[in-house]
mmCIF file of C-alpha atoms in Angstrom:
data_model
loop_
_atom_site.group_PDB
_atom_site.id
_atom_site.type_symbol
_atom_site.label_atom_id
_atom_site.label_comp_id
_atom_site.label_asym_id
_atom_site.label_seq_id
_atom_site.Cartn_x
_atom_site.Cartn_y
_atom_site.Cartn_z
ATOM 1 C CA MET A 1 88.357 118.708 93.259
ATOM 2 C CA GLY A 2 89.832 115.244 93.140
ATOM 3 C CA PRO A 3 89.107 112.479 90.604
ATOM 4 C CA LEU A 4 86.148 111.091 92.590
ATOM 5 C CA THR A 5 84.251 114.373 92.937
ATOM 6 C CA GLY A 6 80.542 113.609 92.518
ATOM 7 C CA MET A 7 80.744 110.091 93.959
ATOM 8 C CA ARG A 8 78.840 109.337 97.164
ATOM 9 C CA ILE A 9 79.904 106.620 99.606
ATOM 10 C CA ILE A 10 77.990 105.588 102.728
ATOM 11 C CA GLU A 11 80.318 104.244 105.424
ATOM 12 C CA ILE A 12 79.009 102.418 108.476
ATOM 13 C CA GLU A 13 81.250 103.378 111.373
ATOM 14 C CA GLY A 14 83.804 100.745 112.291
ATOM 15 C CA LEU A 15 87.392 100.278 113.392
ATOM 16 C CA GLY A 16 90.632 100.612 111.440
ATOM 17 C CA PRO A 17 90.400 99.321 107.876
ATOM 18 C CA ALA A 18 86.851 100.410 106.933
ATOM 19 C CA PRO A 19 87.403 104.042 108.008
ATOM 20 C CA PHE A 20 90.753 103.941 106.193
ATOM 21 C CA CYS A 21 88.961 102.883 103.020
ATOM 22 C CA GLY A 22 86.465 105.713 103.533
ATOM 23 C CA MET A 23 89.366 108.116 104.001
ATOM 24 C CA MET A 24 90.837 107.015 100.672
ATOM 25 C CA PHE A 25 87.552 107.840 98.939
ATOM 26 C CA ALA A 26 87.196 111.163 100.782
ATOM 27 C CA ASP A 27 90.802 112.126 99.985
ATOM 28 C CA MET A 28 90.034 111.694 96.292
ATOM 29 C CA GLY A 29 87.020 114.003 96.441
ATOM 30 C CA ALA A 30 84.135 111.596 97.039
ATOM 31 C CA GLU A 31 81.395 112.623 99.446
ATOM 32 C CA VAL A 32 81.740 110.108 102.263
ATOM 33 C CA ILE A 33 78.919 110.021 104.804
ATOM 34 C CA SER A 34 80.010 108.187 107.933
ATOM 35 C CA ILE A 35 77.181 106.680 109.990
ATOM 36 C CA SER A 36 78.002 106.758 113.712
ATOM 37 C CA ARG A 37 76.150 105.279 116.650
ATOM 38 C CA GLN A 38 76.287 108.315 118.918
ATOM 39 C CA SER A 39 76.898 112.005 118.362
ATOM 40 C CA SER A 40 79.561 113.828 120.361
ATOM 41 C CA ASP A 41 81.060 117.305 120.577
ATOM 42 C CA ALA A 42 84.540 115.914 121.244
ATOM 43 C CA ASP A 43 87.382 117.200 119.085
ATOM 44 C CA ARG A 44 88.439 114.605 116.484
ATOM 45 C CA SER A 45 91.421 116.347 114.922
ATOM 46 C CA THR A 46 93.688 113.412 115.839
ATOM 47 C CA GLN A 47 91.393 110.889 114.095
ATOM 48 C CA ILE A 48 93.098 111.084 110.718
ATOM 49 C CA SER A 49 90.851 108.497 109.062
ATOM 50 C CA GLU A 50 87.820 110.763 109.607
ATOM 51 C CA ARG A 51 89.159 113.752 107.671
ATOM 52 C CA SER A 52 87.027 115.232 104.882
ATOM 53 C CA LYS A 53 84.016 113.036 105.754
ATOM 54 C CA ARG A 54 80.509 114.077 106.730
ATOM 55 C CA SER A 55 79.368 112.499 109.985
ATOM 56 C CA ILE A 56 75.820 111.676 111.008
ATOM 57 C CA ALA A 57 74.552 109.729 114.011
ATOM 58 C CA LEU A 58 71.709 107.240 113.521
ATOM 59 C CA ASN A 59 70.177 104.616 115.764
ATOM 60 C CA LEU A 60 70.137 101.655 113.383
ATOM 61 C CA LYS A 61 68.145 99.631 115.896
ATOM 62 C CA SER A 62 65.154 101.898 115.320
ATOM 63 C CA PRO A 63 62.934 101.625 112.217
ATOM 64 C CA GLU A 64 63.243 105.358 111.644
ATOM 65 C CA GLY A 65 67.027 105.222 111.770
ATOM 66 C CA VAL A 66 67.081 102.352 109.306
ATOM 67 C CA GLU A 67 64.730 104.255 107.014
ATOM 68 C CA ALA A 68 67.023 107.280 107.092
ATOM 69 C CA LEU A 69 69.990 105.162 106.066
ATOM 70 C CA LEU A 70 68.050 103.494 103.253
ATOM 71 C CA ARG A 71 66.959 106.881 101.972
ATOM 72 C CA LEU A 72 70.588 107.979 101.814
ATOM 73 C CA CYS A 73 71.393 104.825 99.840
ATOM 74 C CA GLU A 74 68.965 105.925 97.125
ATOM 75 C CA SER A 75 71.477 108.506 95.902
ATOM 76 C CA ALA A 76 74.699 106.699 96.832
ATOM 77 C CA ASP A 77 77.159 104.843 94.630
ATOM 78 C CA ALA A 78 78.288 102.436 97.340
ATOM 79 C CA LEU A 79 77.912 101.440 100.956
ATOM 80 C CA ILE A 80 80.799 99.943 102.924
ATOM 81 C CA GLU A 81 80.572 98.044 106.219
ATOM 82 C CA GLY A 82 82.702 95.783 108.379
ATOM 83 C CA PHE A 83 80.088 93.862 110.384
ATOM 84 C CA ARG A 84 80.322 90.156 111.043
ATOM 85 C CA PRO A 85 78.257 88.200 108.503
ATOM 86 C CA GLY A 86 74.508 88.542 109.037
ATOM 87 C CA VAL A 87 74.557 91.622 111.279
ATOM 88 C CA ALA A 88 73.545 94.078 108.545
ATOM 89 C CA GLU A 89 70.716 91.786 107.453
ATOM 90 C CA ARG A 90 69.385 91.602 111.003
ATOM 91 C CA LEU A 91 69.412 95.386 111.208
ATOM 92 C CA GLY A 92 67.469 95.634 107.943
ATOM 93 C CA ILE A 93 70.296 97.305 105.998
ATOM 94 C CA GLY A 94 71.669 94.281 104.123
ATOM 95 C CA PRO A 95 72.245 94.220 100.371
ATOM 96 C CA ASP A 96 68.686 93.241 99.434
ATOM 97 C CA ASP A 97 67.236 96.001 101.634
ATOM 98 C CA CYS A 98 69.487 98.574 99.977
ATOM 99 C CA TRP A 99 68.933 97.279 96.436
ATOM 100 C CA ALA A 100 65.189 97.666 96.919
ATOM 101 C CA ARG A 101 65.921 101.407 97.044
ATOM 102 C CA ASN A 102 68.839 101.568 94.607
ATOM 103 C CA PRO A 103 69.509 98.568 92.331
ATOM 104 C CA LYS A 104 72.847 100.057 91.215
ATOM 105 C CA LEU A 105 74.284 100.350 94.719
ATOM 106 C CA VAL A 106 77.608 98.590 95.301
ATOM 107 C CA TYR A 107 77.672 96.890 98.703
ATOM 108 C CA GLY A 108 81.200 96.601 100.075
ATOM 109 C CA ARG A 109 81.747 94.137 102.920
ATOM 110 C CA MET A 110 85.083 93.663 104.639
ATOM 111 C CA THR A 111 85.956 91.151 107.340
ATOM 112 C CA GLY A 112 89.071 89.247 108.293
ATOM 113 C CA TRP A 113 87.927 85.814 107.170
ATOM 114 C CA GLY A 114 85.371 86.737 104.504
ATOM 115 C CA GLN A 115 81.609 86.243 104.414
ATOM 116 C CA THR A 116 81.756 82.444 104.108
ATOM 117 C CA GLY A 117 83.794 79.520 105.416
ATOM 118 C CA PRO A 118 84.127 77.842 108.827
ATOM 119 C CA LEU A 119 85.743 80.912 110.447
ATOM 120 C CA ALA A 120 83.400 83.519 108.961
ATOM 121 C CA HIS A 121 81.640 84.269 112.274
ATOM 122 C CA VAL A 122 84.722 84.088 114.490
ATOM 123 C CA ALA A 123 86.431 87.143 115.975
ATOM 124 C CA GLY A 124 89.981 87.960 114.931
ATOM 125 C CA HIS A 125 92.510 90.692 114.295
ATOM 126 C CA ASP A 126 95.076 91.578 111.649
ATOM 127 C CA MET A 127 97.729 89.244 113.056
ATOM 128 C CA ASN A 128 95.341 86.276 112.901
ATOM 129 C CA TYR A 129 94.386 86.934 109.294
ATOM 130 C CA ILE A 130 97.940 87.250 108.019
ATOM 131 C CA SER A 131 98.762 84.078 109.945
ATOM 132 C CA LEU A 132 96.373 82.180 107.670
ATOM 133 C CA SER A 133 97.724 83.669 104.428
ATOM 134 C CA GLY A 134 101.359 82.699 104.944
ATOM 135 C CA ALA A 135 102.468 86.314 105.344
ATOM 136 C CA LEU A 136 103.239 86.353 109.067
ATOM 137 C CA HIS A 137 105.243 83.119 108.900
ATOM 138 C CA ALA A 138 107.640 84.800 106.457
ATOM 139 C CA ILE A 139 108.378 87.901 108.559
ATOM 140 C CA GLY A 140 111.075 87.824 111.216
ATOM 141 C CA ARG A 141 114.577 86.618 111.997
ATOM 142 C CA ALA A 142 115.825 83.052 111.736
ATOM 143 C CA GLY A 143 115.343 81.044 114.909
ATOM 144 C CA GLU A 144 113.026 83.674 116.358
ATOM 145 C CA LYS A 145 109.260 84.010 116.427
ATOM 146 C CA PRO A 146 107.368 85.766 113.603
ATOM 147 C CA VAL A 147 107.208 89.557 113.971
ATOM 148 C CA PRO A 148 103.848 91.357 113.526
ATOM 149 C CA PRO A 149 104.370 94.020 110.809
ATOM 150 C CA LEU A 150 102.165 96.489 112.741
ATOM 151 C CA ASN A 151 98.669 96.041 111.263
ATOM 152 C CA LEU A 152 99.709 97.188 107.810
ATOM 153 C CA VAL A 153 99.503 93.894 105.923
ATOM 154 C CA GLY A 154 96.062 92.651 106.997
ATOM 155 C CA ASP A 155 93.924 95.613 108.052
ATOM 156 C CA PHE A 156 95.151 98.229 105.630
ATOM 157 C CA GLY A 157 97.013 96.547 102.759
ATOM 158 C CA GLY A 158 94.981 93.345 102.559
ATOM 159 C CA GLY A 159 91.747 94.906 103.825
ATOM 160 C CA GLY A 160 91.082 98.608 103.330
ATOM 161 C CA MET A 161 92.935 98.963 100.045
ATOM 162 C CA PHE A 162 91.357 95.840 98.563
ATOM 163 C CA LEU A 163 87.935 97.120 99.635
ATOM 164 C CA ALA A 164 88.605 100.417 97.852
ATOM 165 C CA PHE A 165 89.780 98.593 94.725
ATOM 166 C CA GLY A 166 86.849 96.164 94.829
ATOM 167 C CA VAL A 167 84.273 98.903 95.307
ATOM 168 C CA MET A 168 85.715 100.969 92.468
ATOM 169 C CA SER A 169 85.735 97.894 90.208
ATOM 170 C CA ALA A 170 82.087 97.194 91.009
ATOM 171 C CA ILE A 171 81.073 100.837 90.511
ATOM 172 C CA TRP A 172 82.719 100.714 87.072
ATOM 173 C CA GLU A 173 80.720 97.581 86.232
ATOM 174 C CA SER A 174 77.428 98.875 87.635
ATOM 175 C CA GLY A 175 77.677 101.899 85.381
ATOM 176 C CA ARG A 176 77.368 99.489 82.432
ATOM 177 C CA SER A 177 75.039 96.823 83.793
ATOM 178 C CA GLY A 178 72.821 99.039 85.939
ATOM 179 C CA LYS A 179 73.123 96.462 88.718
ATOM 180 C CA GLY A 180 74.896 96.559 92.040
ATOM 181 C CA GLN A 181 76.646 93.641 93.691
ATOM 182 C CA VAL A 182 78.326 92.598 96.919
ATOM 183 C CA VAL A 183 82.098 93.046 97.178
ATOM 184 C CA ASP A 184 83.282 90.429 99.698
ATOM 185 C CA VAL A 185 86.728 91.394 101.014
ATOM 186 C CA SER A 186 88.684 88.928 103.148
ATOM 187 C CA MET A 187 91.868 90.197 104.764
ATOM 188 C CA VAL A 188 93.240 86.663 104.537
ATOM 189 C CA GLU A 189 92.831 86.733 100.772
ATOM 190 C CA GLY A 190 94.033 90.318 100.439
ATOM 191 C CA SER A 191 97.210 89.625 102.395
ATOM 192 C CA ALA A 192 97.722 86.418 100.380
ATOM 193 C CA ALA A 193 97.543 88.504 97.193
ATOM 194 C CA LEU A 194 100.206 90.812 98.623
ATOM 195 C CA MET A 195 102.380 87.690 98.974
ATOM 196 C CA HIS A 196 102.087 86.818 95.281
ATOM 197 C CA MET A 197 105.792 87.361 94.581
ATOM 198 C CA MET A 198 106.851 85.039 97.383
ATOM 199 C CA TYR A 199 104.408 82.346 96.214
ATOM 200 C CA SER A 200 105.826 82.777 92.730
ATOM 201 C CA PHE A 201 109.400 82.416 93.999
ATOM 202 C CA LYS A 202 108.356 79.345 95.996
ATOM 203 C CA ALA A 203 106.853 77.773 92.880
ATOM 204 C CA MET A 204 110.134 78.422 91.030
ATOM 205 C CA GLY A 205 112.072 76.725 93.792
ATOM 206 C CA VAL A 206 113.971 79.872 94.757
ATOM 207 C CA TRP A 207 112.163 80.646 98.025
ATOM 208 C CA GLU A 208 112.772 78.682 101.211
ATOM 209 C CA ASP A 209 109.693 78.521 103.422
ATOM 210 C CA GLU A 210 111.586 79.654 106.514
ATOM 211 C CA ARG A 211 112.382 83.061 107.966
ATOM 212 C CA GLU A 212 115.591 84.894 107.025
ATOM 213 C CA ARG A 213 116.620 82.388 104.360
ATOM 214 C CA ASN A 214 115.790 84.454 101.300
ATOM 215 C CA MET A 215 116.916 87.537 99.441
ATOM 216 C CA LEU A 216 114.004 89.735 100.528
ATOM 217 C CA ASP A 217 113.528 88.616 104.139
ATOM 218 C CA GLY A 218 116.743 89.901 105.667
ATOM 219 C CA ALA A 219 119.030 86.973 104.888
ATOM 220 C CA ALA A 220 120.989 88.720 102.145
ATOM 221 C CA HIS A 221 123.730 91.120 103.228
ATOM 222 C CA PHE A 222 122.743 93.506 100.436
ATOM 223 C CA TYR A 223 119.074 93.712 101.482
ATOM 224 C CA ASP A 224 118.767 94.541 105.166
ATOM 225 C CA THR A 225 119.014 97.268 107.798
ATOM 226 C CA TYR A 226 122.222 98.139 109.618
ATOM 227 C CA GLU A 227 122.982 99.972 112.842
ATOM 228 C CA THR A 228 125.186 103.045 112.636
ATOM 229 C CA SER A 229 127.669 104.333 115.213
ATOM 230 C CA ASP A 230 125.079 106.672 116.762
ATOM 231 C CA GLY A 231 122.567 103.883 117.399
ATOM 232 C CA LYS A 232 120.408 104.733 114.378
ATOM 233 C CA TYR A 233 119.805 102.617 111.285
ATOM 234 C CA VAL A 234 120.104 102.684 107.514
ATOM 235 C CA SER A 235 118.501 100.424 104.924
ATOM 236 C CA ILE A 236 120.388 98.938 101.984
ATOM 237 C CA GLY A 237 118.729 97.224 99.021
ATOM 238 C CA SER A 238 121.506 96.830 96.459
ATOM 239 C CA ILE A 239 120.034 93.898 94.514
ATOM 240 C CA GLU A 240 121.017 94.633 90.907
ATOM 241 C CA PRO A 241 124.707 94.076 90.022
ATOM 242 C CA GLN A 242 125.392 97.720 89.155
ATOM 243 C CA PHE A 243 123.861 98.902 92.423
ATOM 244 C CA TYR A 244 125.785 96.261 94.361
ATOM 245 C CA ALA A 245 129.031 97.356 92.722
ATOM 246 C CA LEU A 246 128.334 100.919 93.821
ATOM 247 C CA LEU A 247 127.668 99.730 97.383
ATOM 248 C CA ILE A 248 131.059 98.011 97.416
ATOM 249 C CA GLU A 249 132.717 101.170 96.117
ATOM 250 C CA LEU A 250 131.065 103.707 98.411
ATOM 251 C CA ALA A 251 131.277 101.531 101.521
ATOM 252 C CA GLY A 252 134.931 100.799 100.831
ATOM 253 C CA LEU A 253 134.427 97.039 100.776
ATOM 254 C CA ASP A 254 136.875 94.478 99.409
ATOM 255 C CA LYS A 255 135.782 93.784 95.818
ATOM 256 C CA GLU A 256 137.052 90.210 95.703
ATOM 257 C CA GLU A 257 135.666 89.287 99.097
ATOM 258 C CA PHE A 258 132.219 90.676 98.283
ATOM 259 C CA ALA A 259 132.167 89.470 94.654
ATOM 260 C CA PRO A 260 129.994 86.340 95.253
ATOM 261 C CA GLN A 261 126.844 88.413 95.771
ATOM 262 C CA MET A 262 124.336 85.609 95.208
ATOM 263 C CA ASP A 263 126.189 82.824 97.029
ATOM 264 C CA LYS A 264 123.775 82.238 99.912
ATOM 265 C CA ALA A 265 126.378 80.238 101.815
ATOM 266 C CA GLN A 266 128.482 83.390 102.165
ATOM 267 C CA TRP A 267 125.670 85.766 103.092
ATOM 268 C CA PRO A 268 126.085 85.431 106.888
ATOM 269 C CA GLN A 269 129.785 86.260 106.930
ATOM 270 C CA LEU A 270 129.411 89.067 104.378
ATOM 271 C CA LYS A 271 126.565 90.529 106.420
ATOM 272 C CA GLU A 272 128.708 90.485 109.539
ATOM 273 C CA LYS A 273 131.518 92.302 107.750
ATOM 274 C CA LEU A 274 129.182 94.858 106.168
ATOM 275 C CA ALA A 275 127.570 95.462 109.558
ATOM 276 C CA SER A 276 130.963 96.215 111.107
ATOM 277 C CA VAL A 277 131.732 98.709 108.338
ATOM 278 C CA ILE A 278 128.368 100.484 108.610
ATOM 279 C CA LYS A 279 128.819 100.822 112.359
ATOM 280 C CA THR A 280 131.985 102.906 111.885
ATOM 281 C CA LYS A 281 129.992 105.989 110.865
ATOM 282 C CA THR A 282 126.878 107.833 111.982
ATOM 283 C CA ARG A 283 123.647 107.690 110.039
ATOM 284 C CA ASP A 284 124.157 111.235 108.786
ATOM 285 C CA GLU A 285 127.670 110.418 107.622
ATOM 286 C CA TRP A 286 126.371 107.458 105.596
ATOM 287 C CA CYS A 287 123.677 109.729 104.157
ATOM 288 C CA GLU A 288 126.405 112.096 102.981
ATOM 289 C CA ILE A 289 128.138 109.185 101.254
ATOM 290 C CA MET A 290 125.231 107.186 99.830
ATOM 291 C CA GLU A 291 121.955 109.092 99.836
ATOM 292 C CA GLY A 292 121.067 110.278 96.348
ATOM 293 C CA SER A 293 123.216 107.590 94.718
ATOM 294 C CA ASP A 294 122.070 104.375 93.040
ATOM 295 C CA VAL A 295 123.165 102.221 95.971
ATOM 296 C CA CYS A 296 119.459 101.882 96.880
ATOM 297 C CA PHE A 297 120.000 103.412 100.290
ATOM 298 C CA ALA A 298 117.882 105.326 102.785
ATOM 299 C CA PRO A 299 118.093 106.350 106.409
ATOM 300 C CA VAL A 300 115.559 104.560 108.620
ATOM 301 C CA LEU A 301 113.483 107.500 109.817
ATOM 302 C CA SER A 302 111.164 107.629 112.797
ATOM 303 C CA MET A 303 107.608 108.919 112.432
ATOM 304 C CA SER A 304 108.827 112.167 113.977
ATOM 305 C CA GLU A 305 111.622 112.502 111.421
ATOM 306 C CA ALA A 306 109.887 111.386 108.216
ATOM 307 C CA PRO A 307 107.842 114.541 107.493
ATOM 308 C CA SER A 308 111.003 116.679 107.566
ATOM 309 C CA HIS A 309 112.976 114.682 105.014
ATOM 310 C CA PRO A 310 113.723 116.777 101.884
ATOM 311 C CA GLN A 311 112.097 114.220 99.559
ATOM 312 C CA ASN A 312 108.874 114.250 101.558
ATOM 313 C CA GLN A 313 108.927 118.028 101.843
ATOM 314 C CA ALA A 314 109.534 118.502 98.116
ATOM 315 C CA ARG A 315 106.499 116.385 97.277
ATOM 316 C CA GLN A 316 104.370 117.649 100.186
ATOM 317 C CA SER A 317 103.948 114.036 101.267
ATOM 318 C CA PHE A 318 102.697 115.134 104.678
ATOM 319 C CA VAL A 319 100.245 117.850 105.687
ATOM 320 C CA GLU A 320 99.398 119.475 108.995
ATOM 321 C CA LEU A 321 95.738 119.874 109.924
ATOM 322 C CA GLY A 322 94.749 121.403 113.226
ATOM 323 C CA GLY A 323 98.247 120.874 114.546
ATOM 324 C CA VAL A 324 98.269 117.187 113.571
ATOM 325 C CA VAL A 325 100.978 116.088 111.131
ATOM 326 C CA GLN A 326 99.645 113.328 108.884
ATOM 327 C CA PRO A 327 100.173 111.629 105.506
ATOM 328 C CA ALA A 328 98.821 113.670 102.608
ATOM 329 C CA PRO A 329 96.324 112.152 100.155
ATOM 330 C CA ALA A 330 97.994 109.660 97.826
ATOM 331 C CA PRO A 331 98.566 109.105 94.968
ATOM 332 C CA LYS A 332 99.021 112.407 93.166
ATOM 333 C CA PHE A 333 97.150 113.401 89.988
ATOM 334 C CA SER A 334 98.333 115.723 87.222
ATOM 335 C CA ARG A 335 94.937 117.251 86.415
ATOM 336 C CA THR A 336 92.372 116.481 89.138
ATOM 337 C CA ALA A 337 94.515 117.070 92.201
ATOM 338 C CA PRO A 338 92.671 116.359 95.453
ATOM 339 C CA ALA A 339 92.045 119.316 97.726
ATOM 340 C CA THR A 340 93.771 119.635 101.081
ATOM 341 C CA PRO A 341 91.812 117.393 103.477
ATOM 342 C CA ARG A 342 89.346 118.981 105.878
ATOM 343 C CA LEU A 343 89.520 118.459 109.608
ATOM 344 C CA PRO A 344 87.085 115.839 110.929
ATOM 345 C CA THR A 345 83.795 117.286 112.085
ATOM 346 C CA PRO A 346 82.427 116.241 115.502
ATOM 347 C CA THR A 347 80.731 112.853 115.463
ATOM 348 C CA GLY A 348 77.195 113.368 114.185
ATOM 349 C CA GLY A 349 77.909 117.011 113.427
ATOM 350 C CA ASP A 350 76.498 116.833 109.899
ATOM 351 C CA THR A 351 73.313 114.921 110.740
ATOM 352 C CA ASP A 352 70.830 117.709 110.099
ATOM 353 C CA ALA A 353 72.514 118.999 106.948
ATOM 354 C CA VAL A 354 72.790 115.537 105.376
ATOM 355 C CA LEU A 355 69.209 114.540 106.145
ATOM 356 C CA LEU A 356 67.787 117.880 105.010
ATOM 357 C CA ALA A 357 69.641 117.426 101.718
ATOM 358 C CA ALA A 358 68.078 113.952 101.478
ATOM 359 C CA GLY A 359 64.564 115.447 101.577
ATOM 360 C CA TYR A 360 63.722 115.476 105.266
ATOM 361 C CA THR A 361 62.154 118.630 106.728
ATOM 362 C CA GLN A 362 62.863 120.250 110.072
ATOM 363 C CA ASP A 363 59.594 118.778 111.347
ATOM 364 C CA ASP A 364 60.778 115.351 110.167
ATOM 365 C CA LEU A 365 64.015 115.768 112.101
ATOM 366 C CA ALA A 366 62.085 116.685 115.231
ATOM 367 C CA ARG A 367 60.007 113.518 114.880
ATOM 368 C CA LEU A 368 63.145 111.412 114.311
ATOM 369 C CA ARG A 369 64.668 112.808 117.486
ATOM 370 C CA GLU A 370 61.502 112.120 119.422
ATOM 371 C CA ALA A 371 61.526 108.535 118.112
ATOM 372 C CA GLY A 372 65.155 108.088 119.199
ATOM 373 C CA ALA A 373 66.406 107.620 115.625
ATOM 374 C CA LEU A 374 68.903 110.477 115.853
ATOM 375 C CA THR A 375 71.449 109.913 118.547
#
């Protein structure tokens, strides 16, 4: 089932964040039809973002291919794409083209810079976008260069998730107005929104605009990662006084020495002393002492380790499909629980079935193939 059962999303094939957004919709039960450029029989079980989707291959540079896409839009709730500005319009599948077939269609567009502005047509990647939002500048150690936080903050947090939220917001509105609209997602703006707490702290005068000078950026001894005696790591986030007191107790720290928790001038020396204590035991030994307590503690797990942790196993936070261990659909629902995801079909593997359901006949499909519209 899933809470979005009955919703139809058209996804134009792209890289990274757009397929992730499509995966979010598919995980929740929506029918997601992914439009690819070229069909292939290759196994796609490792392409996690393509799970539970239907895949068709269309040549969008042919009039017949464009017509097929527009026909699919007639019964869709939304279309999502990640082209540079103007590309969809040149192909004949821009918002106005789609609205001529379905005035209620929500048209989701996601790029790094957004659809307008002096950089709108310029190439870029996650790291560039979060550079412009202030996020990358804040991540890293003092005196060292900024550290790219994988591509989580721009592509997926500031991009794919904001596209999903924007599209759902617009679908909600179109159900009342009967009109679609463009959702213009900029990863710069999305990642800036993720930084709202830091901008708030800065406005209050309690955030220094430098790396490792603040409570949440690794400067505080009670909010950081520490190496254990076996070369592994644990994370400690004992911010609140009661949690900090428990950290002092369970780590065997000197209460008087560690009493000035919020005195930033003493953070470096307290961090050094806490680091030396943590390094006296293995990660598993610290787990025995602190895990499950209110210290706000966790072992730093690798991707290989995470699925086996008891918390993740208890909640079935990971699933295995076709031998590939992957994150399970999230979040969880009490009544309309999403089904276990389906393995990705081969690229273009659902072309005939999708187009037949859209009203094409077998003779029509033969003519589309002859015209080069089906690839």
